[in-house]
XYZ file of C-alpha atoms in Angstrom:
280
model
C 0.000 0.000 0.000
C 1.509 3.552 -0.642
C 2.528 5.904 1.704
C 0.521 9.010 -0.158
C -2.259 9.947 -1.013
C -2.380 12.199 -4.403
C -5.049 13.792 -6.210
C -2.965 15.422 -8.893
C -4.060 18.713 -7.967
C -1.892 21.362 -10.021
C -2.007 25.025 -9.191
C 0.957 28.483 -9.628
C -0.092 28.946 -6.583
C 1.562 27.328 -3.402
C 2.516 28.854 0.506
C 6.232 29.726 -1.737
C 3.935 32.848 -2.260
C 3.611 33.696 1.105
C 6.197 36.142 3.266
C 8.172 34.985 5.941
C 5.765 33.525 8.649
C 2.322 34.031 7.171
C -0.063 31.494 7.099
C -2.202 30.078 4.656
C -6.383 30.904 5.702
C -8.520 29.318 3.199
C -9.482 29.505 -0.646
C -13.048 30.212 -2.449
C -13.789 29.760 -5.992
C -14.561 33.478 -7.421
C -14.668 36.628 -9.809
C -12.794 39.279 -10.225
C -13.432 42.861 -11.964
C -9.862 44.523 -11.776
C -10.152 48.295 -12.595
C -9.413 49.974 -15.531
C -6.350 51.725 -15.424
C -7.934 54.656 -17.414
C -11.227 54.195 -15.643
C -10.767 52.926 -12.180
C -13.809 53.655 -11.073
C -16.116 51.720 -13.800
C -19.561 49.688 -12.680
C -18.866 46.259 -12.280
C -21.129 45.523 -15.254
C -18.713 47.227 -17.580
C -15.310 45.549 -15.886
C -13.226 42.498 -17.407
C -14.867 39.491 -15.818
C -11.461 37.200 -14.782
C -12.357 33.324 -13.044
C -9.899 32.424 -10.711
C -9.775 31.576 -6.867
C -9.508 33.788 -3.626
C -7.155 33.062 -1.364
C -7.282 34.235 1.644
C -3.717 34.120 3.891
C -2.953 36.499 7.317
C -1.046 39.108 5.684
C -2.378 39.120 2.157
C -5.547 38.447 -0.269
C -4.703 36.943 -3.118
C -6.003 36.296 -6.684
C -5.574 33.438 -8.645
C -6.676 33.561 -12.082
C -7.756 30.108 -14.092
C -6.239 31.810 -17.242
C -2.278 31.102 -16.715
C -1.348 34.007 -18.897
C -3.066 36.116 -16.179
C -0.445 37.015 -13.367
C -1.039 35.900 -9.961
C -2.310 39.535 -7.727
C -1.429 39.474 -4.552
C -3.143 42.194 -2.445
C -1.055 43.239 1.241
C -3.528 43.769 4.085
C -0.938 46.471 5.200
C -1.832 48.368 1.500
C -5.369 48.634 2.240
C -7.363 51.458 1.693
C -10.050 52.226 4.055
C -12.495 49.726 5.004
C -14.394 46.539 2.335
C -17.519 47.315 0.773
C -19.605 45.300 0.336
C -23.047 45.586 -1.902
C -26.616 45.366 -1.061
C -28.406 45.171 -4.160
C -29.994 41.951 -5.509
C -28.347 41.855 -8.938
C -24.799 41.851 -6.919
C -25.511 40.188 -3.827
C -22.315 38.431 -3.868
C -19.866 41.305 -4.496
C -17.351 42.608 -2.564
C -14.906 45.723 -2.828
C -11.390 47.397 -1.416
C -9.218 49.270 -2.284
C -5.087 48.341 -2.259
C -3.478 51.446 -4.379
C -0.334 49.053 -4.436
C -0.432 45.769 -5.439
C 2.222 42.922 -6.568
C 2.233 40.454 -9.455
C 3.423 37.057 -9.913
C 3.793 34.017 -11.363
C 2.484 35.611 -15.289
C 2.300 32.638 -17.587
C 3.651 30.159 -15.084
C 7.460 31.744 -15.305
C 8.846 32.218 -11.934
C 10.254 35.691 -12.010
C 11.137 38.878 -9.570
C 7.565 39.995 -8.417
C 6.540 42.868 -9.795
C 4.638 46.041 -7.477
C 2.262 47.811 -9.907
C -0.106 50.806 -8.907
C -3.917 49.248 -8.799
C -5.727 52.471 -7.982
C -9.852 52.368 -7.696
C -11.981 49.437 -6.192
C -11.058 45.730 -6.861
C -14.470 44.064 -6.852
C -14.670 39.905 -6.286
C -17.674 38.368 -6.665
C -17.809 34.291 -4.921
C -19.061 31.355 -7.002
C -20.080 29.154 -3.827
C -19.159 30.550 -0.518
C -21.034 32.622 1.811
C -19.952 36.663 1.128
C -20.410 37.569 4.550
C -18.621 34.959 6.400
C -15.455 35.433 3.962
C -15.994 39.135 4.207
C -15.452 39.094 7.820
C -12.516 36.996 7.925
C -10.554 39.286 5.335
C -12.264 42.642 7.891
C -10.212 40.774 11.168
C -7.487 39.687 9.095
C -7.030 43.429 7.972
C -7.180 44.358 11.378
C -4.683 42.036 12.758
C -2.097 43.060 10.369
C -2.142 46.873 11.359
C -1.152 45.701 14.979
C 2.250 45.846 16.182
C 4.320 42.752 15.558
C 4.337 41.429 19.149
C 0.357 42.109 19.335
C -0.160 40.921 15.915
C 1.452 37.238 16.525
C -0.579 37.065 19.399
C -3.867 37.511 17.747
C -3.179 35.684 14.929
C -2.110 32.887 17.249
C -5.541 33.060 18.585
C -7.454 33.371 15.821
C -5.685 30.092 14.048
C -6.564 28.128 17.351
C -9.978 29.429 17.150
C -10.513 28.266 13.622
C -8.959 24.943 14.231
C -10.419 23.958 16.853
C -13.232 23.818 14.616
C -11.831 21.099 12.261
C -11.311 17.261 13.624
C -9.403 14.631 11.819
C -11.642 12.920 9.073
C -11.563 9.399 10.032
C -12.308 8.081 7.210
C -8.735 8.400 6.005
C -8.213 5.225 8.000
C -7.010 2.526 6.615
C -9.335 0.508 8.876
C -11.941 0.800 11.278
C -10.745 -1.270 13.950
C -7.528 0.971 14.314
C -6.845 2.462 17.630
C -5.669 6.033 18.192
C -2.949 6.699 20.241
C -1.949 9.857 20.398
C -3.246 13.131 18.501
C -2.116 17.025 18.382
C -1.821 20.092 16.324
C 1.453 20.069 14.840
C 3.624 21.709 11.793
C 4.638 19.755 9.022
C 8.122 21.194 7.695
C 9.273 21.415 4.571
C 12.028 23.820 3.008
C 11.067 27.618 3.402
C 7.517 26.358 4.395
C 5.509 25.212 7.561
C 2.566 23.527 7.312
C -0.454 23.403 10.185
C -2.004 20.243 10.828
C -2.963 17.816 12.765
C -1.452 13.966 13.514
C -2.772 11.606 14.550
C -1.432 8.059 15.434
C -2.798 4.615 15.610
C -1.467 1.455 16.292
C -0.739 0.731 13.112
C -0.175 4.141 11.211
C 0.684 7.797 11.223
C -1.383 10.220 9.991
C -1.163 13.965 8.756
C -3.814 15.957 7.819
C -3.331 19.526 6.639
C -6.035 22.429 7.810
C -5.698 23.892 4.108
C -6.739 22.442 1.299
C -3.556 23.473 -0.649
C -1.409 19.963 -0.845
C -2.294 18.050 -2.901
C -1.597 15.370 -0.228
C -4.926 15.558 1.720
C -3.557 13.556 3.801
C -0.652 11.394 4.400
C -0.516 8.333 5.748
C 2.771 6.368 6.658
C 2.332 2.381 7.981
C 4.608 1.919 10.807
C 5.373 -1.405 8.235
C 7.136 0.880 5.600
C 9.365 2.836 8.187
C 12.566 3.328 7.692
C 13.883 5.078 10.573
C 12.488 7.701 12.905
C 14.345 10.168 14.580
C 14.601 12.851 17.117
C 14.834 16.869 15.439
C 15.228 19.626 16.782
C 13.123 23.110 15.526
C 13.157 26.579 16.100
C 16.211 25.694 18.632
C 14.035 23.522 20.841
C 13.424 19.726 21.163
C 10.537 19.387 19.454
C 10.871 17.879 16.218
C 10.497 14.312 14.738
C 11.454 13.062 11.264
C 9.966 9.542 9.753
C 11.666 8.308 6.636
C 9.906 5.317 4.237
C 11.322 2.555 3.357
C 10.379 1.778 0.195
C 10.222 5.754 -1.759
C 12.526 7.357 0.783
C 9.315 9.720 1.285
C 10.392 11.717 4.832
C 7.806 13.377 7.230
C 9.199 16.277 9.241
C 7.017 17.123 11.825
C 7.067 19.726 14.967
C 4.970 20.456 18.135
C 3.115 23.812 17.440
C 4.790 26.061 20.096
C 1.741 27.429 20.914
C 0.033 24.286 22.117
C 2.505 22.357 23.948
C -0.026 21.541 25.906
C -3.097 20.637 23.904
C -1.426 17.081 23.496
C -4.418 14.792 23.741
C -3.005 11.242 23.889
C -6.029 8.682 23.520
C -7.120 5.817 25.385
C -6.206 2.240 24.438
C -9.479 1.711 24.742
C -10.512 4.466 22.404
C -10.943 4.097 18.455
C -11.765 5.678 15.378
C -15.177 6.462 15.329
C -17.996 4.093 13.506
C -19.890 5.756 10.535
């Protein structure tokens, strides 16, 4: 049995986007009506109509286009321009609006290049295919807020506000490879990778480890590693402390690098022998 799980899931974007230390919020599929740079302040009935994803990240809102020769916009909470707007009329009942004078492209036609600040005066409206306006809405509103704190201040929030939000997800147990499997040991954790950190949350069983990403961005929903096709495992240390374990395959060499979320060093929850998976 393989140690992954793949959907072949392709996308420009990926957390390599992100600046030092931000995290990755959520996504929603969506429209967007750039302004004109000759008419910035057109109706959205007379705008370019681009499909793409939103994604949403704590510093930044980014754009995503579907059409690859589009660049990748990436809008700094910290360029902001007074508060979102947000419409009330029937035809546009899923539109939104701000306004980020400065903005930064990536990513055009799939080349990886130097990013590129460009002057995006007048309203950047979004419209969302599927999710609710007024939940994302306020999510971008605190984000926006968060980012104008201090630094010290603005970890702390954030820190809260990630907790809040995943406390809200558990582990989908029907990843398991069977029912009968008994979980050890589970806890919010980072999954490490070169430049990048990864929130999640393992979870371990007698007979497997488990990681399962609170993004959607991977296109490893979730990775699973039989204790049968280990390699080695071994201590790490991260961020200078103790905290740190790395699990190597045996048969694709595949290595999971794994560290205790500082801030929840003690939200361990290890789990009754006695405890399983639960029954659908």
């Amino acid at each position: 049995m393989s140690c992954l799980t793949s959907s072949g899931k392709t996308a420009r974007f990926s957390l390599y986007c992100l600046e030092e230390s931000e995290e990755y919020i959520e996504d929603a599929r969506c429209e967007y009506y750039p302004p004109s740079p000759n008419y910035p302040n057109l109706p959205v009935t007379s705008r370019t109509q681009l499909h793409g994803r939103a994604r949403l990240c704590s510093s930044s809102f980014f754009f995503e286009p579907d059409d690859v020769a589009q660049p990748i916009t990436k809008f700094p909470f910290r360029n902001f321009s007074g508060r979102i707007f947000v419409s009330s009329g029937s035809s546009s009942q899923n539109l939104f609006a701000f306004q980020c004078p400065t903005a930064v492209h990536m990513m055009e036609s799939g080349v990886v290049r130097p990013h590129v600040t460009i002057e995006a005066p007048g309203q950047h409206m979004f419209t969302l295919t599927f999710a609710n306006r007024d939940e994302f809405v306020s999510k971008i509103d605190e984000l926006h807020r968060i980012a104008r704190l201090d630094p010290q201040e603005r970890a702390f929030q954030l820190q809260e506000l990630l907790q809040r939000r995943e406390a809200q997800y558990s582990f989908d147990y029907t990843w398991l490879n069977d029912v009968k499997e008994v979980v050890r040991f589970e806890h919010v954790v980072y999954r490490v990778i070169p430049l990048v950190r990864i929130r999640g949350r393992i979870v371990v069983t007698d007979t497997t480890i488990y990681f399962q990403a609170f993004n959607n961005i991977d296109a490893l929903p979730v990775i699973r590693i039989p204790f049968t096709a280990v390699e080695r495992m071994e201590r790490r240390r991260h961020m200078l402390q103790d905290l740190a374990l790395e699990v190597q395959t045996r048969t694709d060499g595949f290595v999971l690098y794994i560290a205790l979320n500082l801030g929840r060093t003690s939200s361990a929850r290890p789990c009754s022998t006695r405890s399983s998976a639960p029954r659908a």
